[in-house]
Amino acid sequence: MALDQSFVGRSYPPTEPYEVGREKIREFAEAVGDANPAYTDPEAAKALGHPDVIAPPTFVFTITFKAAGQVAQDPQLGLDYSRVVHGDQKFVYRRPVRAGDRLTVTSTIEAIKSLAGNDILDIRGEVHDEAGEHVVTAWTKLVSRAAEGA
Amino acid sequence: MTAKISYDDVEVGTELPARTFGVTRATLVQYAGASGDFNPIHWNEKFAKEVGLPDVIAHGMFTMAEAVRVVTDWTGDPGAVVEYGVRFTKPVVVPNDDQGATIEVSGKVAAKLDDNTVRVDLVAMSAGQKVLGMSRAVVRLA
């Protein structure tokens, strides 16, 4: 059944602050095999003009994905989360995420579409730091695939 | 933010150094731990096949992370990326052997924009198939 269009535009309360640690950034950079010293060496990061080590561009998804999950699993919305795949992902950065950031995510449902039985949900996550400054916006498209025979 | 590449030195069509990235089951376990995405389609062959996949597949976000390295290695400063988006068109299938899969990424400057920024269009291939669509990054150059 198509999802309720009245959820379009709905925003969810900001998430609890996530504190970005140097070791977590290092762990992520190692997992993607990226040896750029800006991720692990504060002096190298400072030489590039950053106050501390920065995170790889896609690191922030580990934070926004959880926030988007809260939306997608809202029982009132009724999306079949077990059939969800990731369709598109986009980030627009005001500045890179860096060690010491305490980040909150405010998620908003931007669009709901139904195509060939698939439910398609566009979620915008606005990421702010402790001072309330905007850091990055993440757009996540989730597709809940139609059940076979539906 | 200090990119190594100067805006004046690039033109539309400038090619970035292409890269090939390997991904094995061990890589996926490591990425699952670092990212917190423990979806079993990325480590459990039985589960992956039950939901209709040919085998375990890489996290789309892992592929997205590898593809942008062509841009960040080129600019030197990963903080120079101002925009990055992809569409997940095909999964990267990762067999359970020592070789795993490879992701081949190429990129070229598609447009010169305002404020010393350029748009780089990326192509990511695995097993002869395009695994990312509309893969674009906007990056600020020196």
PDB file of C-alpha atoms in Angstrom:
ATOM      1  CA  MET A   1       0.000   0.000   0.000  1.00  0.00           C
ATOM      2  CA  ALA A   2       1.295   3.450  -0.867  1.00  0.00           C
ATOM      3  CA  LEU A   3       2.618   5.469   2.033  1.00  0.00           C
ATOM      4  CA  ASP A   4       0.685   8.399   3.471  1.00  0.00           C
ATOM      5  CA  GLN A   5       1.672  11.591   1.618  1.00  0.00           C
ATOM      6  CA  SER A   6       0.858  13.648   4.716  1.00  0.00           C
ATOM      7  CA  PHE A   7       4.265  12.614   6.116  1.00  0.00           C
ATOM      8  CA  VAL A   8       6.032  14.744   3.484  1.00  0.00           C
ATOM      9  CA  GLY A   9       7.618  17.715   5.221  1.00  0.00           C
ATOM     10  CA  ARG A  10       7.580  16.082   8.629  1.00  0.00           C
ATOM     11  CA  SER A  11      10.684  16.735  10.732  1.00  0.00           C
ATOM     12  CA  TYR A  12      11.884  14.585  13.596  1.00  0.00           C
ATOM     13  CA  PRO A  13      13.496  15.827  16.822  1.00  0.00           C
ATOM     14  CA  PRO A  14      17.297  16.236  16.650  1.00  0.00           C
ATOM     15  CA  THR A  15      19.334  13.186  17.643  1.00  0.00           C
ATOM     16  CA  GLU A  16      21.454  13.083  20.797  1.00  0.00           C
ATOM     17  CA  PRO A  17      24.917  14.587  20.136  1.00  0.00           C
ATOM     18  CA  TYR A  18      27.462  12.204  18.589  1.00  0.00           C
ATOM     19  CA  GLU A  19      31.010  12.981  19.667  1.00  0.00           C
ATOM     20  CA  VAL A  20      33.481  12.389  16.834  1.00  0.00           C
ATOM     21  CA  GLY A  21      36.707  10.853  18.145  1.00  0.00           C
ATOM     22  CA  ARG A  22      40.139  10.721  16.520  1.00  0.00           C
ATOM     23  CA  GLU A  23      40.290   6.956  16.956  1.00  0.00           C
ATOM     24  CA  LYS A  24      36.885   6.466  15.351  1.00  0.00           C
ATOM     25  CA  ILE A  25      38.037   8.482  12.331  1.00  0.00           C
ATOM     26  CA  ARG A  26      41.241   6.429  12.178  1.00  0.00           C
ATOM     27  CA  GLU A  27      39.230   3.200  12.342  1.00  0.00           C
ATOM     28  CA  PHE A  28      36.984   4.348   9.483  1.00  0.00           C
ATOM     29  CA  ALA A  29      39.906   5.537   7.312  1.00  0.00           C
ATOM     30  CA  GLU A  30      41.648   2.178   7.823  1.00  0.00           C
ATOM     31  CA  ALA A  31      38.456   0.316   6.930  1.00  0.00           C
ATOM     32  CA  VAL A  32      38.290   2.087   3.564  1.00  0.00           C
ATOM     33  CA  GLY A  33      42.058   1.690   3.115  1.00  0.00           C
ATOM     34  CA  ASP A  34      42.697   5.431   2.918  1.00  0.00           C
ATOM     35  CA  ALA A  35      46.115   6.501   4.214  1.00  0.00           C
ATOM     36  CA  ASN A  36      45.599  10.260   3.759  1.00  0.00           C
ATOM     37  CA  PRO A  37      47.404  11.753   6.796  1.00  0.00           C
ATOM     38  CA  ALA A  38      44.662  14.389   7.238  1.00  0.00           C
ATOM     39  CA  TYR A  39      42.622  11.587   8.845  1.00  0.00           C
ATOM     40  CA  THR A  40      45.196  10.486  11.411  1.00  0.00           C
ATOM     41  CA  ASP A  41      47.895  13.128  11.894  1.00  0.00           C
ATOM     42  CA  PRO A  42      46.759  16.390  13.541  1.00  0.00           C
ATOM     43  CA  GLU A  43      49.844  18.208  12.220  1.00  0.00           C
ATOM     44  CA  ALA A  44      49.111  17.110   8.647  1.00  0.00           C
ATOM     45  CA  ALA A  45      45.505  18.244   9.077  1.00  0.00           C
ATOM     46  CA  LYS A  46      46.655  21.613  10.476  1.00  0.00           C
ATOM     47  CA  ALA A  47      48.987  22.070   7.504  1.00  0.00           C
ATOM     48  CA  LEU A  48      45.860  21.900   5.334  1.00  0.00           C
ATOM     49  CA  GLY A  49      44.122  24.532   7.478  1.00  0.00           C
ATOM     50  CA  HIS A  50      42.023  22.272   9.716  1.00  0.00           C
ATOM     51  CA  PRO A  51      42.002  22.610  13.536  1.00  0.00           C
ATOM     52  CA  ASP A  52      42.226  18.817  14.056  1.00  0.00           C
ATOM     53  CA  VAL A  53      42.095  15.596  12.048  1.00  0.00           C
ATOM     54  CA  ILE A  54      39.160  15.479   9.648  1.00  0.00           C
ATOM     55  CA  ALA A  55      36.939  12.556   8.690  1.00  0.00           C
ATOM     56  CA  PRO A  56      36.682  11.029   5.206  1.00  0.00           C
ATOM     57  CA  PRO A  57      33.780  12.566   3.239  1.00  0.00           C
ATOM     58  CA  THR A  58      31.430   9.591   3.682  1.00  0.00           C
ATOM     59  CA  PHE A  59      32.133   9.102   7.410  1.00  0.00           C
ATOM     60  CA  VAL A  60      29.171  11.283   8.392  1.00  0.00           C
ATOM     61  CA  PHE A  61      26.803   8.684   6.939  1.00  0.00           C
ATOM     62  CA  THR A  62      27.474   6.500   9.978  1.00  0.00           C
ATOM     63  CA  ILE A  63      25.674   9.228  11.956  1.00  0.00           C
ATOM     64  CA  THR A  64      22.988  10.291   9.463  1.00  0.00           C
ATOM     65  CA  PHE A  65      22.072   6.688   8.620  1.00  0.00           C
ATOM     66  CA  LYS A  66      20.973   6.019  12.175  1.00  0.00           C
ATOM     67  CA  ALA A  67      18.917   9.196  12.157  1.00  0.00           C
ATOM     68  CA  ALA A  68      17.308   8.235   8.822  1.00  0.00           C
ATOM     69  CA  GLY A  69      16.582   4.803  10.289  1.00  0.00           C
ATOM     70  CA  GLN A  70      14.510   6.371  13.029  1.00  0.00           C
ATOM     71  CA  VAL A  71      12.366   7.970  10.322  1.00  0.00           C
ATOM     72  CA  ALA A  72      12.149   4.869   8.145  1.00  0.00           C
ATOM     73  CA  GLN A  73      11.176   2.750  11.156  1.00  0.00           C
ATOM     74  CA  ASP A  74       8.553   5.186  12.438  1.00  0.00           C
ATOM     75  CA  PRO A  75       5.650   2.773  13.035  1.00  0.00           C
ATOM     76  CA  GLN A  76       3.168   5.470  12.009  1.00  0.00           C
ATOM     77  CA  LEU A  77       4.816   5.746   8.589  1.00  0.00           C
ATOM     78  CA  GLY A  78       4.549   2.001   8.044  1.00  0.00           C
ATOM     79  CA  LEU A  79       7.491   1.461   5.662  1.00  0.00           C
ATOM     80  CA  ASP A  80       8.536  -2.196   5.319  1.00  0.00           C
ATOM     81  CA  TYR A  81      12.085  -1.658   6.578  1.00  0.00           C
ATOM     82  CA  SER A  82      13.067  -5.299   6.007  1.00  0.00           C
ATOM     83  CA  ARG A  83      12.792  -4.682   2.247  1.00  0.00           C
ATOM     84  CA  VAL A  84      14.681  -1.384   2.176  1.00  0.00           C
ATOM     85  CA  VAL A  85      17.680  -0.810  -0.084  1.00  0.00           C
ATOM     86  CA  HIS A  86      19.807   2.311  -0.409  1.00  0.00           C
ATOM     87  CA  GLY A  87      18.986   4.076  -3.682  1.00  0.00           C
ATOM     88  CA  ASP A  88      20.910   7.349  -3.765  1.00  0.00           C
ATOM     89  CA  GLN A  89      23.145   9.243  -1.395  1.00  0.00           C
ATOM     90  CA  LYS A  90      24.294  12.845  -1.567  1.00  0.00           C
ATOM     91  CA  PHE A  91      26.192  15.135   0.777  1.00  0.00           C
ATOM     92  CA  VAL A  92      26.678  18.891   0.706  1.00  0.00           C
ATOM     93  CA  TYR A  93      29.417  20.032   3.054  1.00  0.00           C
ATOM     94  CA  ARG A  94      29.794  23.412   4.745  1.00  0.00           C
ATOM     95  CA  ARG A  95      33.022  22.102   6.249  1.00  0.00           C
ATOM     96  CA  PRO A  96      34.527  18.653   6.860  1.00  0.00           C
ATOM     97  CA  VAL A  97      33.560  16.701   9.982  1.00  0.00           C
ATOM     98  CA  ARG A  98      36.482  16.738  12.424  1.00  0.00           C
ATOM     99  CA  ALA A  99      37.603  15.189  15.686  1.00  0.00           C
ATOM    100  CA  GLY A 100      35.964  16.824  18.671  1.00  0.00           C
ATOM    101  CA  ASP A 101      32.742  17.661  16.846  1.00  0.00           C
ATOM    102  CA  ARG A 102      29.548  16.975  18.764  1.00  0.00           C
ATOM    103  CA  LEU A 103      27.016  16.473  15.989  1.00  0.00           C
ATOM    104  CA  THR A 104      23.241  16.295  15.980  1.00  0.00           C
ATOM    105  CA  VAL A 105      21.057  15.294  13.032  1.00  0.00           C
ATOM    106  CA  THR A 106      17.619  16.678  12.265  1.00  0.00           C
ATOM    107  CA  SER A 107      15.801  14.499   9.743  1.00  0.00           C
ATOM    108  CA  THR A 108      12.978  15.612   7.481  1.00  0.00           C
ATOM    109  CA  ILE A 109      10.947  13.575   4.996  1.00  0.00           C
ATOM    110  CA  GLU A 110      11.379  15.426   1.701  1.00  0.00           C
ATOM    111  CA  ALA A 111       9.387  13.180  -0.605  1.00  0.00           C
ATOM    112  CA  ILE A 112       7.382   9.980  -0.716  1.00  0.00           C
ATOM    113  CA  LYS A 113       6.783   8.246  -4.026  1.00  0.00           C
ATOM    114  CA  SER A 114       5.319   4.965  -5.094  1.00  0.00           C
ATOM    115  CA  LEU A 115       6.631   3.420  -8.318  1.00  0.00           C
ATOM    116  CA  ALA A 116       5.662  -0.063  -9.530  1.00  0.00           C
ATOM    117  CA  GLY A 117       4.813  -1.077  -5.978  1.00  0.00           C
ATOM    118  CA  ASN A 118       8.105   0.223  -4.577  1.00  0.00           C
ATOM    119  CA  ASP A 119       7.900   2.819  -1.821  1.00  0.00           C
ATOM    120  CA  ILE A 120      10.551   5.502  -2.230  1.00  0.00           C
ATOM    121  CA  LEU A 121      11.454   7.746   0.664  1.00  0.00           C
ATOM    122  CA  ASP A 122      13.710  10.815   0.437  1.00  0.00           C
ATOM    123  CA  ILE A 123      15.124  11.878   3.791  1.00  0.00           C
ATOM    124  CA  ARG A 124      17.169  15.032   4.388  1.00  0.00           C
ATOM    125  CA  GLY A 125      19.462  15.027   7.402  1.00  0.00           C
ATOM    126  CA  GLU A 126      20.800  18.391   8.567  1.00  0.00           C
ATOM    127  CA  VAL A 127      23.932  17.964  10.650  1.00  0.00           C
ATOM    128  CA  HIS A 128      24.870  20.706  13.113  1.00  0.00           C
ATOM    129  CA  ASP A 129      27.743  21.071  15.543  1.00  0.00           C
ATOM    130  CA  GLU A 130      27.565  21.977  19.220  1.00  0.00           C
ATOM    131  CA  ALA A 131      27.549  25.695  18.434  1.00  0.00           C
ATOM    132  CA  GLY A 132      24.532  25.181  16.190  1.00  0.00           C
ATOM    133  CA  GLU A 133      26.545  25.756  13.014  1.00  0.00           C
ATOM    134  CA  HIS A 134      25.598  23.764   9.942  1.00  0.00           C
ATOM    135  CA  VAL A 135      28.267  21.185   8.982  1.00  0.00           C
ATOM    136  CA  VAL A 136      26.772  18.969   6.290  1.00  0.00           C
ATOM    137  CA  THR A 137      23.439  18.011   4.763  1.00  0.00           C
ATOM    138  CA  ALA A 138      22.854  14.390   3.783  1.00  0.00           C
ATOM    139  CA  TRP A 139      20.150  13.309   1.341  1.00  0.00           C
ATOM    140  CA  THR A 140      19.291   9.615   1.557  1.00  0.00           C
ATOM    141  CA  LYS A 141      16.940   7.841  -0.819  1.00  0.00           C
ATOM    142  CA  LEU A 142      15.542   4.593   0.587  1.00  0.00           C
ATOM    143  CA  VAL A 143      13.609   2.186  -1.608  1.00  0.00           C
ATOM    144  CA  SER A 144      11.351  -0.420  -0.033  1.00  0.00           C
ATOM    145  CA  ARG A 145      11.037  -3.041  -2.753  1.00  0.00           C
ATOM    146  CA  ALA A 146       7.608  -4.411  -3.586  1.00  0.00           C
ATOM    147  CA  ALA A 147       6.965  -7.874  -2.157  1.00  0.00           C
ATOM    148  CA  GLU A 148       6.849 -10.606  -4.820  1.00  0.00           C
ATOM    149  CA  GLY A 149       3.387 -11.113  -6.213  1.00  0.00           C
ATOM    150  CA  ALA A 150       2.123  -7.873  -4.669  1.00  0.00           C
TER     151      ALA A 150
ATOM    152  CA  MET B   1      41.556  24.157   3.156  1.00  0.00           C
ATOM    153  CA  THR B   2      44.388  23.786   0.716  1.00  0.00           C
ATOM    154  CA  ALA B   3      43.971  21.700  -2.382  1.00  0.00           C
ATOM    155  CA  LYS B   4      47.196  20.830  -4.211  1.00  0.00           C
ATOM    156  CA  ILE B   5      45.613  21.421  -7.619  1.00  0.00           C
ATOM    157  CA  SER B   6      45.080  24.901  -8.979  1.00  0.00           C
ATOM    158  CA  TYR B   7      41.763  25.864 -10.563  1.00  0.00           C
ATOM    159  CA  ASP B   8      43.624  27.579 -13.389  1.00  0.00           C
ATOM    160  CA  ASP B   9      45.530  24.390 -14.218  1.00  0.00           C
ATOM    161  CA  VAL B  10      42.487  22.271 -15.006  1.00  0.00           C
ATOM    162  CA  GLU B  11      40.084  22.370 -17.892  1.00  0.00           C
ATOM    163  CA  VAL B  12      36.916  20.537 -18.773  1.00  0.00           C
ATOM    164  CA  GLY B  13      38.017  17.032 -19.737  1.00  0.00           C
ATOM    165  CA  THR B  14      41.056  16.925 -17.439  1.00  0.00           C
ATOM    166  CA  GLU B  15      41.376  13.313 -16.316  1.00  0.00           C
ATOM    167  CA  LEU B  16      42.157  12.384 -12.703  1.00  0.00           C
ATOM    168  CA  PRO B  17      44.538   9.478 -12.026  1.00  0.00           C
ATOM    169  CA  ALA B  18      42.403   6.317 -12.149  1.00  0.00           C
ATOM    170  CA  ARG B  19      42.583   3.817  -9.288  1.00  0.00           C
ATOM    171  CA  THR B  20      41.673   0.191  -8.667  1.00  0.00           C
ATOM    172  CA  PHE B  21      40.517  -0.792  -5.185  1.00  0.00           C
ATOM    173  CA  GLY B  22      40.267  -4.337  -3.858  1.00  0.00           C
ATOM    174  CA  VAL B  23      37.542  -5.577  -1.562  1.00  0.00           C
ATOM    175  CA  THR B  24      37.471  -8.966   0.162  1.00  0.00           C
ATOM    176  CA  ARG B  25      35.170 -10.475   2.778  1.00  0.00           C
ATOM    177  CA  ALA B  26      37.684  -9.337   5.406  1.00  0.00           C
ATOM    178  CA  THR B  27      37.373  -5.755   4.088  1.00  0.00           C
ATOM    179  CA  LEU B  28      33.602  -5.945   4.494  1.00  0.00           C
ATOM    180  CA  VAL B  29      33.824  -7.186   8.064  1.00  0.00           C
ATOM    181  CA  GLN B  30      36.204  -4.352   8.874  1.00  0.00           C
ATOM    182  CA  TYR B  31      33.950  -1.779   7.177  1.00  0.00           C
ATOM    183  CA  ALA B  32      30.870  -3.135   8.963  1.00  0.00           C
ATOM    184  CA  GLY B  33      32.605  -2.615  12.292  1.00  0.00           C
ATOM    185  CA  ALA B  34      33.844   0.878  11.458  1.00  0.00           C
ATOM    186  CA  SER B  35      30.545   2.087   9.983  1.00  0.00           C
ATOM    187  CA  GLY B  36      28.111   0.283  12.271  1.00  0.00           C
ATOM    188  CA  ASP B  37      26.255  -1.195   9.267  1.00  0.00           C
ATOM    189  CA  PHE B  38      25.914  -4.871  10.182  1.00  0.00           C
ATOM    190  CA  ASN B  39      23.323  -5.798   7.553  1.00  0.00           C
ATOM    191  CA  PRO B  40      23.939  -9.546   6.961  1.00  0.00           C
ATOM    192  CA  ILE B  41      23.814  -9.126   3.158  1.00  0.00           C
ATOM    193  CA  HIS B  42      27.378  -7.794   3.604  1.00  0.00           C
ATOM    194  CA  TRP B  43      28.798 -10.841   5.415  1.00  0.00           C
ATOM    195  CA  ASN B  44      26.352 -13.782   5.425  1.00  0.00           C
ATOM    196  CA  GLU B  45      26.249 -15.670   2.119  1.00  0.00           C
ATOM    197  CA  LYS B  46      23.228 -17.769   3.099  1.00  0.00           C
ATOM    198  CA  PHE B  47      21.234 -14.681   4.046  1.00  0.00           C
ATOM    199  CA  ALA B  48      22.299 -12.777   0.917  1.00  0.00           C
ATOM    200  CA  LYS B  49      21.140 -15.606  -1.342  1.00  0.00           C
ATOM    201  CA  GLU B  50      17.858 -15.958   0.520  1.00  0.00           C
ATOM    202  CA  VAL B  51      16.990 -12.356  -0.289  1.00  0.00           C
ATOM    203  CA  GLY B  52      17.779 -12.896  -3.964  1.00  0.00           C
ATOM    204  CA  LEU B  53      21.363 -11.646  -4.237  1.00  0.00           C
ATOM    205  CA  PRO B  54      23.988 -13.644  -6.150  1.00  0.00           C
ATOM    206  CA  ASP B  55      26.359 -13.595  -3.142  1.00  0.00           C
ATOM    207  CA  VAL B  56      27.554 -11.274  -0.383  1.00  0.00           C
ATOM    208  CA  ILE B  57      27.724  -7.693  -1.674  1.00  0.00           C
ATOM    209  CA  ALA B  58      29.803  -4.712  -0.595  1.00  0.00           C
ATOM    210  CA  HIS B  59      28.141  -1.880   1.304  1.00  0.00           C
ATOM    211  CA  GLY B  60      27.110   0.786  -1.203  1.00  0.00           C
ATOM    212  CA  MET B  61      28.664   3.302   1.157  1.00  0.00           C
ATOM    213  CA  PHE B  62      31.976   1.412   0.969  1.00  0.00           C
ATOM    214  CA  THR B  63      31.976   1.750  -2.819  1.00  0.00           C
ATOM    215  CA  MET B  64      31.034   5.416  -2.448  1.00  0.00           C
ATOM    216  CA  ALA B  65      33.952   5.901  -0.029  1.00  0.00           C
ATOM    217  CA  GLU B  66      36.427   4.286  -2.454  1.00  0.00           C
ATOM    218  CA  ALA B  67      35.212   6.241  -5.489  1.00  0.00           C
ATOM    219  CA  VAL B  68      35.771   9.633  -3.870  1.00  0.00           C
ATOM    220  CA  ARG B  69      39.390   8.709  -3.080  1.00  0.00           C
ATOM    221  CA  VAL B  70      40.176   9.441  -6.727  1.00  0.00           C
ATOM    222  CA  VAL B  71      39.115  13.013  -5.941  1.00  0.00           C
ATOM    223  CA  THR B  72      40.693  13.355  -2.482  1.00  0.00           C
ATOM    224  CA  ASP B  73      44.007  11.815  -3.607  1.00  0.00           C
ATOM    225  CA  TRP B  74      44.042  14.328  -6.475  1.00  0.00           C
ATOM    226  CA  THR B  75      43.279  17.395  -4.365  1.00  0.00           C
ATOM    227  CA  GLY B  76      45.364  16.293  -1.365  1.00  0.00           C
ATOM    228  CA  ASP B  77      42.883  17.875   1.037  1.00  0.00           C
ATOM    229  CA  PRO B  78      39.750  15.763   1.575  1.00  0.00           C
ATOM    230  CA  GLY B  79      38.182  18.849   3.164  1.00  0.00           C
ATOM    231  CA  ALA B  80      38.097  20.458  -0.278  1.00  0.00           C
ATOM    232  CA  VAL B  81      35.095  18.300  -1.249  1.00  0.00           C
ATOM    233  CA  VAL B  82      31.996  20.501  -1.047  1.00  0.00           C
ATOM    234  CA  GLU B  83      29.447  18.168  -2.596  1.00  0.00           C
ATOM    235  CA  TYR B  84      29.330  14.443  -3.386  1.00  0.00           C
ATOM    236  CA  GLY B  85      26.468  12.262  -4.567  1.00  0.00           C
ATOM    237  CA  VAL B  86      25.937   8.845  -6.141  1.00  0.00           C
ATOM    238  CA  ARG B  87      23.206   6.475  -7.244  1.00  0.00           C
ATOM    239  CA  PHE B  88      23.638   2.820  -6.305  1.00  0.00           C
ATOM    240  CA  THR B  89      22.926   1.088  -9.621  1.00  0.00           C
ATOM    241  CA  LYS B  90      24.507  -2.382  -9.271  1.00  0.00           C
ATOM    242  CA  PRO B  91      25.925  -4.216  -6.267  1.00  0.00           C
ATOM    243  CA  VAL B  92      29.623  -5.102  -5.981  1.00  0.00           C
ATOM    244  CA  VAL B  93      29.539  -8.882  -5.536  1.00  0.00           C
ATOM    245  CA  VAL B  94      32.339 -10.102  -3.253  1.00  0.00           C
ATOM    246  CA  PRO B  95      33.233 -13.792  -3.590  1.00  0.00           C
ATOM    247  CA  ASN B  96      34.598 -15.737  -0.627  1.00  0.00           C
ATOM    248  CA  ASP B  97      38.203 -16.112  -1.808  1.00  0.00           C
ATOM    249  CA  ASP B  98      41.538 -14.326  -1.394  1.00  0.00           C
ATOM    250  CA  GLN B  99      41.012 -12.123  -4.451  1.00  0.00           C
ATOM    251  CA  GLY B 100      37.568 -10.778  -3.611  1.00  0.00           C
ATOM    252  CA  ALA B 101      36.331  -8.106  -6.019  1.00  0.00           C
ATOM    253  CA  THR B 102      37.861  -5.011  -7.554  1.00  0.00           C
ATOM    254  CA  ILE B 103      36.358  -1.570  -8.021  1.00  0.00           C
ATOM    255  CA  GLU B 104      37.868   0.478 -10.849  1.00  0.00           C
ATOM    256  CA  VAL B 105      37.333   4.196 -10.564  1.00  0.00           C
ATOM    257  CA  SER B 106      38.075   6.919 -13.095  1.00  0.00           C
ATOM    258  CA  GLY B 107      37.128  10.569 -13.034  1.00  0.00           C
ATOM    259  CA  LYS B 108      37.321  13.682 -15.128  1.00  0.00           C
ATOM    260  CA  VAL B 109      36.534  17.330 -14.767  1.00  0.00           C
ATOM    261  CA  ALA B 110      33.073  17.795 -16.266  1.00  0.00           C
ATOM    262  CA  ALA B 111      32.528  21.497 -15.533  1.00  0.00           C
ATOM    263  CA  LYS B 112      34.320  24.500 -14.101  1.00  0.00           C
ATOM    264  CA  LEU B 113      32.029  26.259 -11.653  1.00  0.00           C
ATOM    265  CA  ASP B 114      32.127  29.496  -9.649  1.00  0.00           C
ATOM    266  CA  ASP B 115      34.272  30.156  -6.612  1.00  0.00           C
ATOM    267  CA  ASN B 116      37.235  27.986  -7.755  1.00  0.00           C
ATOM    268  CA  THR B 117      35.122  24.830  -7.737  1.00  0.00           C
ATOM    269  CA  VAL B 118      34.951  22.127 -10.392  1.00  0.00           C
ATOM    270  CA  ARG B 119      32.576  19.234 -10.888  1.00  0.00           C
ATOM    271  CA  VAL B 120      34.243  15.841 -11.260  1.00  0.00           C
ATOM    272  CA  ASP B 121      32.234  13.018 -12.807  1.00  0.00           C
ATOM    273  CA  LEU B 122      33.284   9.582 -11.555  1.00  0.00           C
ATOM    274  CA  VAL B 123      32.830   6.163 -13.124  1.00  0.00           C
ATOM    275  CA  ALA B 124      33.016   3.110 -10.847  1.00  0.00           C
ATOM    276  CA  MET B 125      33.087  -0.365 -12.424  1.00  0.00           C
ATOM    277  CA  SER B 126      33.177  -3.857 -10.943  1.00  0.00           C
ATOM    278  CA  ALA B 127      33.126  -7.119 -12.926  1.00  0.00           C
ATOM    279  CA  GLY B 128      32.486  -5.127 -16.107  1.00  0.00           C
ATOM    280  CA  GLN B 129      29.414  -3.366 -14.748  1.00  0.00           C
ATOM    281  CA  LYS B 130      28.863   0.213 -13.721  1.00  0.00           C
ATOM    282  CA  VAL B 131      28.178   0.073  -9.976  1.00  0.00           C
ATOM    283  CA  LEU B 132      27.553   3.770  -9.341  1.00  0.00           C
ATOM    284  CA  GLY B 133      25.439   6.095 -11.454  1.00  0.00           C
ATOM    285  CA  MET B 134      25.373   9.902 -11.442  1.00  0.00           C
ATOM    286  CA  SER B 135      28.534   9.825  -9.358  1.00  0.00           C
ATOM    287  CA  ARG B 136      29.596  13.431  -9.033  1.00  0.00           C
ATOM    288  CA  ALA B 137      31.747  15.465  -6.702  1.00  0.00           C
ATOM    289  CA  VAL B 138      32.192  19.211  -6.505  1.00  0.00           C
ATOM    290  CA  VAL B 139      35.588  20.159  -5.151  1.00  0.00           C
ATOM    291  CA  ARG B 140      37.209  23.515  -4.342  1.00  0.00           C
ATOM    292  CA  LEU B 141      40.646  23.948  -5.888  1.00  0.00           C
ATOM    293  CA  ALA B 142      43.448  26.321  -5.001  1.00  0.00           C
TER     294      ALA B 142
END
